[in-house]
XYZ file of C-alpha atoms in Angstrom:
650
model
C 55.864 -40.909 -15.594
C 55.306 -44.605 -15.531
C 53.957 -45.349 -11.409
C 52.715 -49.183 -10.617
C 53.597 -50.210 -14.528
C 50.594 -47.560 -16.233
C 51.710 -45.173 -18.267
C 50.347 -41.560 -17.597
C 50.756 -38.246 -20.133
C 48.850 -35.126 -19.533
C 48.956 -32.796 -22.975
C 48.766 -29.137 -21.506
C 48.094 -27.784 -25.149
C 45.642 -30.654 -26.084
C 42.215 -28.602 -25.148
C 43.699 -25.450 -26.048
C 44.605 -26.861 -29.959
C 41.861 -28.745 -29.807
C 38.917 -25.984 -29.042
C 40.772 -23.946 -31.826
C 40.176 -26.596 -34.318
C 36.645 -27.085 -33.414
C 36.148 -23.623 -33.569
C 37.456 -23.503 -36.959
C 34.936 -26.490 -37.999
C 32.727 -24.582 -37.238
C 33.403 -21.547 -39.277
C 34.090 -23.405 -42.081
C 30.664 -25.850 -41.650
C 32.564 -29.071 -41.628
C 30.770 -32.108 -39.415
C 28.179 -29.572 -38.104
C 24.980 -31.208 -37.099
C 22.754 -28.445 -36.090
C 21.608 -25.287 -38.195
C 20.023 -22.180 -36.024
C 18.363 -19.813 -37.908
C 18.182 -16.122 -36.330
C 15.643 -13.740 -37.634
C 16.608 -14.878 -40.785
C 20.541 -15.312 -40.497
C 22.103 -19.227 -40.670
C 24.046 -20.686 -38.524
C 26.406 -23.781 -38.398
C 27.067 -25.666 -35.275
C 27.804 -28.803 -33.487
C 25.126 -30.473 -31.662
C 27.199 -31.948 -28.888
C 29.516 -28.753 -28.273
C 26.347 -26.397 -27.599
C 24.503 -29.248 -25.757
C 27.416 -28.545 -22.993
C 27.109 -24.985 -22.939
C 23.288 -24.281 -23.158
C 20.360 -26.510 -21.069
C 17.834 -24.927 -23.525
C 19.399 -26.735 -26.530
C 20.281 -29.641 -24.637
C 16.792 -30.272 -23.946
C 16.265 -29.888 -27.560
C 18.134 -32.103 -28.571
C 17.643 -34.774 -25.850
C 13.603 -34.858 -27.454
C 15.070 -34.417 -30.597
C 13.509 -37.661 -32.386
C 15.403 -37.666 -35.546
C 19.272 -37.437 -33.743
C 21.487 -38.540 -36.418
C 20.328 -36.064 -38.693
C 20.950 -32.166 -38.909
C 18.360 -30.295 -36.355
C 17.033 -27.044 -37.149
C 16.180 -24.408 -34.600
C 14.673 -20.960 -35.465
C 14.703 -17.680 -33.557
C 12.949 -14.945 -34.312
C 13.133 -13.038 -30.791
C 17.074 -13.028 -30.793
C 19.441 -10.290 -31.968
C 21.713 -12.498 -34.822
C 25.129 -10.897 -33.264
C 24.444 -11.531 -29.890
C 24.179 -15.569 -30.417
C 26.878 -15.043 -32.823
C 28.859 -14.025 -29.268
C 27.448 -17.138 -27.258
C 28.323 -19.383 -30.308
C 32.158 -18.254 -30.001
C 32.002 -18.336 -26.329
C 31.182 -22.265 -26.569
C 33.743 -22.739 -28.538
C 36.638 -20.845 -26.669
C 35.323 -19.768 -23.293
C 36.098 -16.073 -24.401
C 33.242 -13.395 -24.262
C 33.918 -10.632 -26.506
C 30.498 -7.974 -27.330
C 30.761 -4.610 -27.851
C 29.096 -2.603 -24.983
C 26.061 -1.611 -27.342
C 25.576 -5.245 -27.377
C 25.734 -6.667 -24.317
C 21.698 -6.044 -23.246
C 21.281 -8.469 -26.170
C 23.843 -10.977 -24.785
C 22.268 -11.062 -21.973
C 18.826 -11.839 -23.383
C 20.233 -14.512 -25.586
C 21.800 -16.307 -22.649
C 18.620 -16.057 -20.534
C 16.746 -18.093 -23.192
C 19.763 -20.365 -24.082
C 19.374 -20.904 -20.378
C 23.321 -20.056 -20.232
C 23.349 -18.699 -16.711
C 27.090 -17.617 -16.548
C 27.165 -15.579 -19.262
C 23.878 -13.988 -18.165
C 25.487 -13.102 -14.880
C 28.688 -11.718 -16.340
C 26.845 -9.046 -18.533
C 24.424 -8.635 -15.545
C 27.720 -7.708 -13.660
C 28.895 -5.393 -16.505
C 25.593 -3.616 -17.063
C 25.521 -2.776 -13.348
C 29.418 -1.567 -13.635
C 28.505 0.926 -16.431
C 24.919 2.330 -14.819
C 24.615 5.689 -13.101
C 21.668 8.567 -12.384
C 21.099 8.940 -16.002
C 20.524 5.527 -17.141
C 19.628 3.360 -13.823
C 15.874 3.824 -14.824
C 16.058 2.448 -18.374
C 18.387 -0.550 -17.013
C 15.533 -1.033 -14.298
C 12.981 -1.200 -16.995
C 15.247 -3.470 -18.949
C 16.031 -5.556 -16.170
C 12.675 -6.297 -14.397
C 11.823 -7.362 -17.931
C 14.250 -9.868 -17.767
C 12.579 -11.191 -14.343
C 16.840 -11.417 -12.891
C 15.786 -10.833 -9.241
C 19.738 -10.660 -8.239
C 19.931 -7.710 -10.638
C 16.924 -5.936 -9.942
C 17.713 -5.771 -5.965
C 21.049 -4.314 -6.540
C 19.451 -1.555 -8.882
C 17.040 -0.876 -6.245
C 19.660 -0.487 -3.695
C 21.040 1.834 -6.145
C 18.158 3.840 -6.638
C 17.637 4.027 -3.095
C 20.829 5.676 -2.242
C 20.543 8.394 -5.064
C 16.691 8.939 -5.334
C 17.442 12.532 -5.440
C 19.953 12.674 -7.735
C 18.080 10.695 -10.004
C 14.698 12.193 -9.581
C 16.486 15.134 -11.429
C 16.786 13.137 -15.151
C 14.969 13.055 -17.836
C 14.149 9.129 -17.711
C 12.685 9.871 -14.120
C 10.489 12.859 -15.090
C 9.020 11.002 -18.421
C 7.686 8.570 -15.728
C 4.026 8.583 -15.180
C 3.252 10.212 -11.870
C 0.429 9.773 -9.170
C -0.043 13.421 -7.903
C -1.926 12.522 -3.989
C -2.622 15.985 -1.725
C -3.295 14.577 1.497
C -5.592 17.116 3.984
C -4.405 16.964 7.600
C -6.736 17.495 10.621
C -5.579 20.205 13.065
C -3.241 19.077 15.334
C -2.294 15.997 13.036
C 0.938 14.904 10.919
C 1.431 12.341 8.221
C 2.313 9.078 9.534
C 6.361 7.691 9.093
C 7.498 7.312 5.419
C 7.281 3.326 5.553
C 3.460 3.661 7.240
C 2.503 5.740 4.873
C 3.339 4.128 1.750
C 1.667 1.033 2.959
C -1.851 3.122 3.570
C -1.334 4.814 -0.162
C -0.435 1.525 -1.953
C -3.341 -0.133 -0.214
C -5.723 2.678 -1.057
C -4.682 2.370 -4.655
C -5.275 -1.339 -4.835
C -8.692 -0.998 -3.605
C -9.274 1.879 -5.859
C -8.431 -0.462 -9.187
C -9.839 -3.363 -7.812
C -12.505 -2.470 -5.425
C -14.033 0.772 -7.379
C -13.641 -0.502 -11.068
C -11.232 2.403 -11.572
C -7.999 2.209 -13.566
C -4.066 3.639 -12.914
C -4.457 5.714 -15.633
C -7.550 7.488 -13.984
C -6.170 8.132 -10.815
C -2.735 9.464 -12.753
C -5.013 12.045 -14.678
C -5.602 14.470 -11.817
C -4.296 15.336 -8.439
C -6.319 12.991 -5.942
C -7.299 14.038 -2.757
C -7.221 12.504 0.219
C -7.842 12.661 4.057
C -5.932 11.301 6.801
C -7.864 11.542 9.845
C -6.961 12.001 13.787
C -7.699 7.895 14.105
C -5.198 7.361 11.660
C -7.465 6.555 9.073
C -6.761 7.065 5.272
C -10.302 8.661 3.192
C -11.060 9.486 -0.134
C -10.670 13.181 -0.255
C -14.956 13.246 -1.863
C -16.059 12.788 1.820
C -15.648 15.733 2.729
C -18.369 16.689 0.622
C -20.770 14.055 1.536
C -20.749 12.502 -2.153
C -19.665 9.099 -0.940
C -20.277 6.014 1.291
C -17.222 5.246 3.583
C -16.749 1.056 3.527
C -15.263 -0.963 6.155
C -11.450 -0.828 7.232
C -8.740 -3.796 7.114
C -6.036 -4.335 10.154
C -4.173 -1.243 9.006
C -7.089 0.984 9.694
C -7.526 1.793 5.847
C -10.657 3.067 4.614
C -11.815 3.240 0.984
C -14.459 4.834 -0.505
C -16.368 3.392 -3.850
C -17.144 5.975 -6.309
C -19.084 4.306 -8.534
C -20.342 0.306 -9.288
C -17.768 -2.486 -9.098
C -17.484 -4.185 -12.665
C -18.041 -7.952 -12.392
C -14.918 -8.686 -14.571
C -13.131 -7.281 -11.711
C -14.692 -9.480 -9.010
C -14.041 -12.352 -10.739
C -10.898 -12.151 -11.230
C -9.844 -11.150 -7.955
C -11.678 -13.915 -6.811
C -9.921 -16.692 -8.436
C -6.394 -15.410 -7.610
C -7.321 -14.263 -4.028
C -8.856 -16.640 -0.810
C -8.926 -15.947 2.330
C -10.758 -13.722 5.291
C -12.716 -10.578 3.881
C -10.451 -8.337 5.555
C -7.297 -9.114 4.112
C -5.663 -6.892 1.692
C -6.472 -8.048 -1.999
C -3.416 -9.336 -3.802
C -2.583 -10.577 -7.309
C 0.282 -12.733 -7.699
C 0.112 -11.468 -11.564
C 0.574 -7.882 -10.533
C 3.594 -6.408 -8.393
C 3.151 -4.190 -6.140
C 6.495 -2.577 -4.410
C 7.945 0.655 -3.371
C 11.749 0.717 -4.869
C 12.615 3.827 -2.706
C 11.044 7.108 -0.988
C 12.565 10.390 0.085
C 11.125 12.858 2.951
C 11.717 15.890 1.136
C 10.315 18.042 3.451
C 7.747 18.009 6.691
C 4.711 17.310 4.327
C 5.970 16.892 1.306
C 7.241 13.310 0.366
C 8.858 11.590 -2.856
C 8.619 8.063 -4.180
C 9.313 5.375 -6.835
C 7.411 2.738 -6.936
C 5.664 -0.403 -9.115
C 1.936 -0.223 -8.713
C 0.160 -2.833 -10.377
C 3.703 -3.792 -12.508
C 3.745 -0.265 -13.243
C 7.070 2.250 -12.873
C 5.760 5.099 -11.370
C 6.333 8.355 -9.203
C 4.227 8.776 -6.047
C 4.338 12.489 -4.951
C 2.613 13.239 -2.229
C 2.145 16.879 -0.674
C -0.183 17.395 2.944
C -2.203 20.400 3.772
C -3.984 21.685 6.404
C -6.153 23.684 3.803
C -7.290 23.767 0.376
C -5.861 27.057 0.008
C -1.667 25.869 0.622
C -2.940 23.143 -2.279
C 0.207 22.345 -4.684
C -1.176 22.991 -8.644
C 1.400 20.384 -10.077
C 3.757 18.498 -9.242
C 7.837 20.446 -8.481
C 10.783 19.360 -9.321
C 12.471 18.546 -6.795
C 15.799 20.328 -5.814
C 18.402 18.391 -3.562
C 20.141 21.455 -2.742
C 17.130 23.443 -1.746
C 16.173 20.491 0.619
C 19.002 19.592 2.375
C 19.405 23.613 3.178
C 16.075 24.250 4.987
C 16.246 20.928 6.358
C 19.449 19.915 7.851
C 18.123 17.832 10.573
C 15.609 15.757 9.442
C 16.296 12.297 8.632
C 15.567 10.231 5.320
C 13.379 6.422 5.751
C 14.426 4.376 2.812
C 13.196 0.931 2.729
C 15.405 -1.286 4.498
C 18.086 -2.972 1.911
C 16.673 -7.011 1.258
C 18.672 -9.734 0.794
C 20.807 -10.702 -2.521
C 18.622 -14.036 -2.215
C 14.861 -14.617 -1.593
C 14.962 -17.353 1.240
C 11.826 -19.149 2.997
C 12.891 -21.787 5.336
C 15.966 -20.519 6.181
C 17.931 -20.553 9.181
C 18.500 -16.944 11.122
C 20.753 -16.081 14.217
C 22.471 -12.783 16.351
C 25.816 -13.328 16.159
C 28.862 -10.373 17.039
C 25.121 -7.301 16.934
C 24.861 -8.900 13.370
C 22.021 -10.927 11.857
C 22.563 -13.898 10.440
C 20.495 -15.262 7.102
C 21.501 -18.822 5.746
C 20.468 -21.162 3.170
C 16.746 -21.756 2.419
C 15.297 -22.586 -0.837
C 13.492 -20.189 -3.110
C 11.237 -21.320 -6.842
C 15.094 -22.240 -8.700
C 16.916 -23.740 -5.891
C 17.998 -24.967 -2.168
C 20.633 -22.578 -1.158
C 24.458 -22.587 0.787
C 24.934 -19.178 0.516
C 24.779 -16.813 4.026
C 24.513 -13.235 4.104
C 25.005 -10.893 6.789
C 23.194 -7.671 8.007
C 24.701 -4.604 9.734
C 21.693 -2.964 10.974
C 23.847 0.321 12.120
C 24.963 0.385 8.105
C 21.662 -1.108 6.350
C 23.916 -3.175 4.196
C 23.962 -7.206 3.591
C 27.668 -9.063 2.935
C 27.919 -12.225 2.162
C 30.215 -14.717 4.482
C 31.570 -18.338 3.618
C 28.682 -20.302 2.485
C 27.841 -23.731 4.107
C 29.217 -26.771 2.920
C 25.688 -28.242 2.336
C 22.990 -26.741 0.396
C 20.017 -26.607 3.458
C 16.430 -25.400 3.611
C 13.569 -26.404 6.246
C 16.219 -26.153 9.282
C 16.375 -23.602 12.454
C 19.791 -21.786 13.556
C 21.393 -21.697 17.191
C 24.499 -19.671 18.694
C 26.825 -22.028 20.836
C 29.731 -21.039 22.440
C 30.482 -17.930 19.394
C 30.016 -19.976 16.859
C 26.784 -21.236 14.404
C 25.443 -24.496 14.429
C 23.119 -25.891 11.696
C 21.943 -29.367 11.526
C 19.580 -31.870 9.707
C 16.890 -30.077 6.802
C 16.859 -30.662 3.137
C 18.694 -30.679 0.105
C 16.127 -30.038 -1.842
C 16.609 -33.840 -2.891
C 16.485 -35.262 0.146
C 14.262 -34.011 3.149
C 16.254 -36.595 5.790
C 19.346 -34.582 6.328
C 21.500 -36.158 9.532
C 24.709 -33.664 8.586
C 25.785 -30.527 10.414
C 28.065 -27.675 10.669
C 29.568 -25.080 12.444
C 30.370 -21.655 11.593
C 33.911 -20.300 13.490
C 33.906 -16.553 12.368
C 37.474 -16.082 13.258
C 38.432 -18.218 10.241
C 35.243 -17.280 8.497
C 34.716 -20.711 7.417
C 31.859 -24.102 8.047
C 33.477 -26.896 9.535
C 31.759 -30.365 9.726
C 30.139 -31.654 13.263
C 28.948 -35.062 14.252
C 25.795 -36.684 12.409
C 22.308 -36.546 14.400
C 20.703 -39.591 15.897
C 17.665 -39.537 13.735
C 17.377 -37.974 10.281
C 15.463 -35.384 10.256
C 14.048 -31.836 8.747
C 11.838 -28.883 10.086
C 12.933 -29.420 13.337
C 13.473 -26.896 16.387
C 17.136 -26.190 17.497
C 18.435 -24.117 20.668
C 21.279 -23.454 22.394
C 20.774 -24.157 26.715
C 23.068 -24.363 29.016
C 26.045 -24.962 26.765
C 24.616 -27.446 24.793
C 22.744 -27.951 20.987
C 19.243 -29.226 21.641
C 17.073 -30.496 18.714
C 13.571 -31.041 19.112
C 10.720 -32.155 16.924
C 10.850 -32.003 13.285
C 9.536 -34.000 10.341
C 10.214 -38.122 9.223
C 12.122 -38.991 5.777
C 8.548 -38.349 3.960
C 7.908 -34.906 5.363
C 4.390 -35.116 6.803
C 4.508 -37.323 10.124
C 5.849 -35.188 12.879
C 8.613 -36.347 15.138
C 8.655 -36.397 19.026
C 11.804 -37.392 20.206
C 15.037 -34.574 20.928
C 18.526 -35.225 20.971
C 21.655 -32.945 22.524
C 25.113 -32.128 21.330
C 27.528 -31.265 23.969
C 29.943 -29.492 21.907
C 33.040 -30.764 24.397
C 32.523 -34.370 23.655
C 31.129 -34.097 20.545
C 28.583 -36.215 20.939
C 24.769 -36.706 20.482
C 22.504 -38.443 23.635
C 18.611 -38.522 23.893
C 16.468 -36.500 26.252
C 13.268 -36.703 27.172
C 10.406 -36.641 24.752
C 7.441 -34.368 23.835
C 5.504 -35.326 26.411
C 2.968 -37.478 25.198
C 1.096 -38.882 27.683
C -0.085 -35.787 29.029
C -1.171 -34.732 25.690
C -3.245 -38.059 24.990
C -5.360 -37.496 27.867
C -5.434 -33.806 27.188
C -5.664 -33.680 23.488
C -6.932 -36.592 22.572
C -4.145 -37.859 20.114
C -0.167 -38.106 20.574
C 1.796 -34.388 20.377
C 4.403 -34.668 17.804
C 5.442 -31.508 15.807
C 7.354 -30.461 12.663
C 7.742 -26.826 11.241
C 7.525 -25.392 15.552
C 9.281 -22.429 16.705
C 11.778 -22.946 19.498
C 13.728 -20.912 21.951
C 14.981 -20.393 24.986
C 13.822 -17.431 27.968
C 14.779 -18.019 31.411
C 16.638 -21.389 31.591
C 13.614 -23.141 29.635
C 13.622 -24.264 26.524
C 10.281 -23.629 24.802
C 8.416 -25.567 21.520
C 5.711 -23.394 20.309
C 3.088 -24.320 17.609
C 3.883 -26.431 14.726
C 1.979 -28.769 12.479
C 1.214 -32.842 13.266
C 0.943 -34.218 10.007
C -0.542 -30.600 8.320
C -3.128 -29.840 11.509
C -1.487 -26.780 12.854
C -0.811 -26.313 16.682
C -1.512 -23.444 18.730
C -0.203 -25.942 21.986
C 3.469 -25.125 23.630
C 5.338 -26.989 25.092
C 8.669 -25.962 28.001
C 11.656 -28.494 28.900
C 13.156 -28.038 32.282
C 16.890 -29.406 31.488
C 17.003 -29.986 35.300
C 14.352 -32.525 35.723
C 14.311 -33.568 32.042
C 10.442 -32.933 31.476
C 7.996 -30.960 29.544
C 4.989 -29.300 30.446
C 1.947 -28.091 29.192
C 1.900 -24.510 28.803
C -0.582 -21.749 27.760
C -1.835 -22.022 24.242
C -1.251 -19.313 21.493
C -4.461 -17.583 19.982
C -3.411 -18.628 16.595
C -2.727 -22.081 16.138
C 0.142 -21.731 13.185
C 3.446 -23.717 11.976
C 6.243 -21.947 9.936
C 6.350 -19.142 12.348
C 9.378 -17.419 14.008
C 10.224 -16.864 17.367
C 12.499 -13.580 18.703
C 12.952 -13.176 22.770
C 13.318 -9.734 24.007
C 13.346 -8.279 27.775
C 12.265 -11.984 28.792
C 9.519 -12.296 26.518
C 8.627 -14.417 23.339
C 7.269 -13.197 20.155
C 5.501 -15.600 17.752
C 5.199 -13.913 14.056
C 4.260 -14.760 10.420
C 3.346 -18.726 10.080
C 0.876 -20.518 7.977
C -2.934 -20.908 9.610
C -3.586 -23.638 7.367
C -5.318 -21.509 5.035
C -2.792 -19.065 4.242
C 0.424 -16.862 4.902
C -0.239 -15.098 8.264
C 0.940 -11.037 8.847
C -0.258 -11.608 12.661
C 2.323 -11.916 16.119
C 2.015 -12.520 19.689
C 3.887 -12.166 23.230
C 3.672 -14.851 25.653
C 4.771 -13.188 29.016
C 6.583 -16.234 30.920
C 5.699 -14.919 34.306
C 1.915 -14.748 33.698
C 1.516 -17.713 31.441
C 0.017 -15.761 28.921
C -0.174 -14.774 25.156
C -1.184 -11.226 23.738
C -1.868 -10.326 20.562
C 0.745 -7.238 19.151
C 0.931 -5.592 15.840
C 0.978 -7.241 12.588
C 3.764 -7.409 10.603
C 3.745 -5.510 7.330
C 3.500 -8.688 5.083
C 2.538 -11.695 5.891
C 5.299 -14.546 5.986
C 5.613 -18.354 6.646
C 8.943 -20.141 6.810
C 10.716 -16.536 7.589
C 13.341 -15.934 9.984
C 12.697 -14.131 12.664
C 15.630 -13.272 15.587
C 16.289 -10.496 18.285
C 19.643 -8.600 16.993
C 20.888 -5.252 19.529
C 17.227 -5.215 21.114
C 15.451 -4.852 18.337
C 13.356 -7.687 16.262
C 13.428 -8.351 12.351
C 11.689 -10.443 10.236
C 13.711 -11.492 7.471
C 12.427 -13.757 4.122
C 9.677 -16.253 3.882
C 7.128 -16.265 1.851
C 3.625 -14.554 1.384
C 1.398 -16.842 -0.496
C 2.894 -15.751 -3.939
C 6.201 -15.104 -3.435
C 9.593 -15.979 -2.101
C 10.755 -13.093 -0.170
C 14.362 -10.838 0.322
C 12.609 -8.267 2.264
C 13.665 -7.086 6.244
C 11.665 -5.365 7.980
C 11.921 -4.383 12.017
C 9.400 -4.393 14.985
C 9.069 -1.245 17.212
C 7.734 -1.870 20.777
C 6.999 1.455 21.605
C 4.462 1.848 18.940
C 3.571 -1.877 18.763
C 4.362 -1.672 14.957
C 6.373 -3.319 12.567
C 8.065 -0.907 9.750
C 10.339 -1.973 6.352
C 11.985 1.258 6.819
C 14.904 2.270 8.364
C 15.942 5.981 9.194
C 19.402 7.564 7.733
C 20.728 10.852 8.131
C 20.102 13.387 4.772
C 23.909 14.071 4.903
């Protein structure tokens, strides 16, 4: 075809003959520039061929001083047949491993950095696991650091704890063997609650009391749960040990013996913040994987304490004499048969994707989760929870990869505007979601660039308030609308300034605030100018156009997230300034006032937080260490938060 006098020829067998010839090259070592050396096996290559297949190499190559000669690279850590695999897949896009090989596949990718390959045996490993080897591929897996892999495992494991609690690879774990003595009158606390207070006393049993995991695995430990709800070593009883002070979750530990000064030093270095907080290393995970109520007192769990894969079982007694010798095995049928009623918490299922600053919304009794950026990347994807199935789907992902940005529901539909790219932190783009096409459609550019900015739906309309300039650290004051009708952006009234000058002392502008609207108000709550964190808030009145001074909150915080339930706000999680915060708090419109409430169970900044069917979840963020997948619910009957939800045994 010959249009406007060029000639044009596409050759449909041209890359096919060609990558067959290369291929061959190869084989046969002709023009190969590069010579890889596994554990003591040579192979030929081309330079430029694996360059386009593998960023490790690449990188190689690219500081590879002496180019036009033949580069050597040695591996001594890599299985010779697996890269043999990876070397044909360059060549002809065709994976081909036997099944015994694949675990090695998938190491060689991770370190070739070859991230499509290492997701396609991930994907065939989890196809071909079951009860009997889901423990070994969790080992394997967690190894390998793939987060994606090792929350789908868990989900697994969660599902089938029984069933799986009765092979061998479970029941060669090491197990922590905890009888906990009841007061008259007094039951164990809910699965999730529990947990928490046993992981807790563990931690401060290693790092507090210069013990070890091994010591505490040797022989049953006792404890004591009391009628305040407090947690004991089981030697007070006995009078042989000094009780010390208790954290927010009303955990006491005891300290048997002399703290070694190793110990304090390195939980100093790793660890800042008020005395009372929990002691965390970001070197060591903590994390309960799944936990079965197997009878009325008698409870079942796997879990990682101190990057450790262990078995918590845990048996309470009223006396010494009902005192379990060892540790049962534990029989599904025999459990479901004298308890057909009783209900099963599993930790609630996380996200496929750790997000912190990511947008979250109710929409159709689901919750929303979109974007956000974790350590790797800024993310488009969006996943949906079910809360009456504990599951997470994904739905279409945004057009625009967006972190540091707030979610509103308009009219049925999603709206998400301005953020970061993770390139560029002065987004002016938006989008909607229409979920009866499942699909992100483009809507009209803001006014003003910006991210970290507050964004409600009021009275039909898309408000956006705050947020940060092009540079990320001078806060913004003025607030546009969208009237999704016209289609169009126009200005409203901004943070009110004046006011604050006299008041405050300095202009009010804010970036990272939570914002929401309760009772035809639209309210901007904490919030950072510059990196000084707010405890002021601030309500618009659409029908005069101003703002007004409200009550402060008791924690002055930016990051947090903001839920509204029977015409009340909750503020939770946040950054102080110092550190990730755990705490919330009500503000009761009608009063003017802010209460503290329960904490939640881990502290989180830049999380979602959003009122779905009446109840509140925290989704994401991230705790000082990590980037977060985890859910977890608020309960305002007991004024507790809980990353458990309850299922029926059958």
């Amino acid at each position: 075809m010959i249009p406007n006098g060029y000639l044009m020829f596409e050759d449909e067998n041209f890359i096919e003959s060609s990558v067959a010839k290369l291929n061959a090259l190869r084989k046969s070592g002709q023009f190969c520039d590069v010579r890889l050396q596994v554990c003591g096996r040579e192979m030929l290559a081309h330079r430029a061929v694996l360059a386009c297949c593998s960023p490790y190499l690449f990188e190689i190559f690219n500081s590879d001083s002496d180019s036009h000669g033949i580069s050597h690279i040695k591996f001594d850590d890599l299985n010779p047949d697996a890269v043999e695999v990876l070397l044909n897949y360059a060549y002809t896009a065709q994976l081909k491993a036997d099944k015994e090989l694949v675990k090695d596949v998938y190491s060689a990718a991770k370190k070739l950095k070859m991230e499509r390959v290492k997701q396609v045996c991930g994907d065939y490993l989890l196809s071909k696991m079951d009860v009997q080897s889901c423990i070994s591929y969790r080992n394997f897996v967690s190894s390998m650091g793939d987060s994606r892999l090792l929350s789908k495992i868990d989900g697994y494991i969660q599902e089938h704890l029984l069933q799986i609690s009765e092979q061998e690879e479970f029941l060669k774990l090491p197990r922590l063997k905890l009888e906990v003595m009841l007061e008259d009158n007094v039951g164990l606390p809910s699965n999730g609650k529990l947990y928490t207070k046993v992981i807790n006393w563990v931690q401060h049993s290693i790092w507090e009391n210069g013990g070890s995991l091994e010591d505490l695995m040797e022989e049953v430990q006792t404890l004591y749960y009391s009628a305040d709800h407090k947690l004991l070593d089981g030697n007070l009883l006995d009078g042989q040990a000094e009780v010390y002070g208790s954290d927010d979750d009303h955990i006491q530990f005891v300290q048997k013996k002399p703290p070694r000064e190793n110990d304090h030093k390195q939980i100093s270095s790793s660890f800042s913040g008020s005395p009372s907080a929990t002691v965390q290393s970001p070197k060591h995970e903590w994390k309960i994987i799944a936990s079965e109520k197997t009878s009325s007192n008698t409870y079942l769990c796997l879990a990682v304490l101190d990057s450790v894969l262990c078995v918590i079982f845990l048996h309470g007694r009223n006396s010494p004499q009902s005192s379990p010798t060892s540790t049962p095995r534990l029989l599904k049928s025999l459990s479901f048969e004298l308890h057909p009623n009783d209900v099963v918490e599993k930790p609630m299922s996380p996200m496929q994707y750790a997000r912190s600053g990511l947008g979250t919304a109710e929409l159709n009794g689901k919750l929303i989760a979109a974007g956000g950026y974790n350590r790797e990347e800024c993310l488009r994807t969006v996943e949906c929870y079910d809360p009456q199935k504990d599951t997470w789907t994904f739905i279409a992902p945004m057009r625009t990869p967006r972190a540091r940005f707030q979610m509103a529901v308009l009219m049925g539909q999603l709206y998400v505007v301005g953020g970061s790219n993770g390139h560029s932190d002065d987004l002016s783009c938006g989008e909607t979601y229409k979920p009866e096409i499942d699909d992100w459609t483009p809507v009209p550019e803001l006014r003003t660039n910006r991210c970290n900015a507050g964004v409600c739906a009021l009275n039909g309309k898309l408000y956006v308030v705050g947020g940060s300039d092009p540079y990320g650290q001078k806060g913004l004051k003025n607030c546009d609308v969208f009237d999704p009708l016209t289609k169009s952006w126009t200005s409203c009234a901004p943070l009110n300034i004046r006011k604050f000058a006299a008041q405050l002392g300095k202009e009010e502008r804010r970036h990272q605030s939570a914002v929401c609207e309760v009772g035809g108000y639209l309210y901007i709550i904490g919030g950072a100018e510059s990196w000084n964190c707010l405890s002021s808030v601030e309500r618009y009145n659409p029908e005069n156009n101003t703002w007004t001074l409200m009550a402060p909150m008791n924690v002055a915080r930016r990051g947090a997230g903001v839920a509204v339930r029977d015409g009340k706000l909750f503020v939770g999680g946040g950054f102080d300034g110092f550190h990730a915060v755990s705490c919330m708090e009500m503000y009761d419109p009608t009063k003017n006032e802010w209460k503290m409430m329960g904490n939640m169970t881990t502290p989180r900044s830049n999380a979602g937080i959003t009122t779905v069917a009446n109840t509140i979840y925290a989704v994401g963020g991230f705790d000082g260490n990590e980037f977060l997948n985890t859910v977890e619910a608020y309960n305002p009957e007991s004024n507790e938060w809980s990353a458990y939800t309850k299922i029926p045994k059958f």
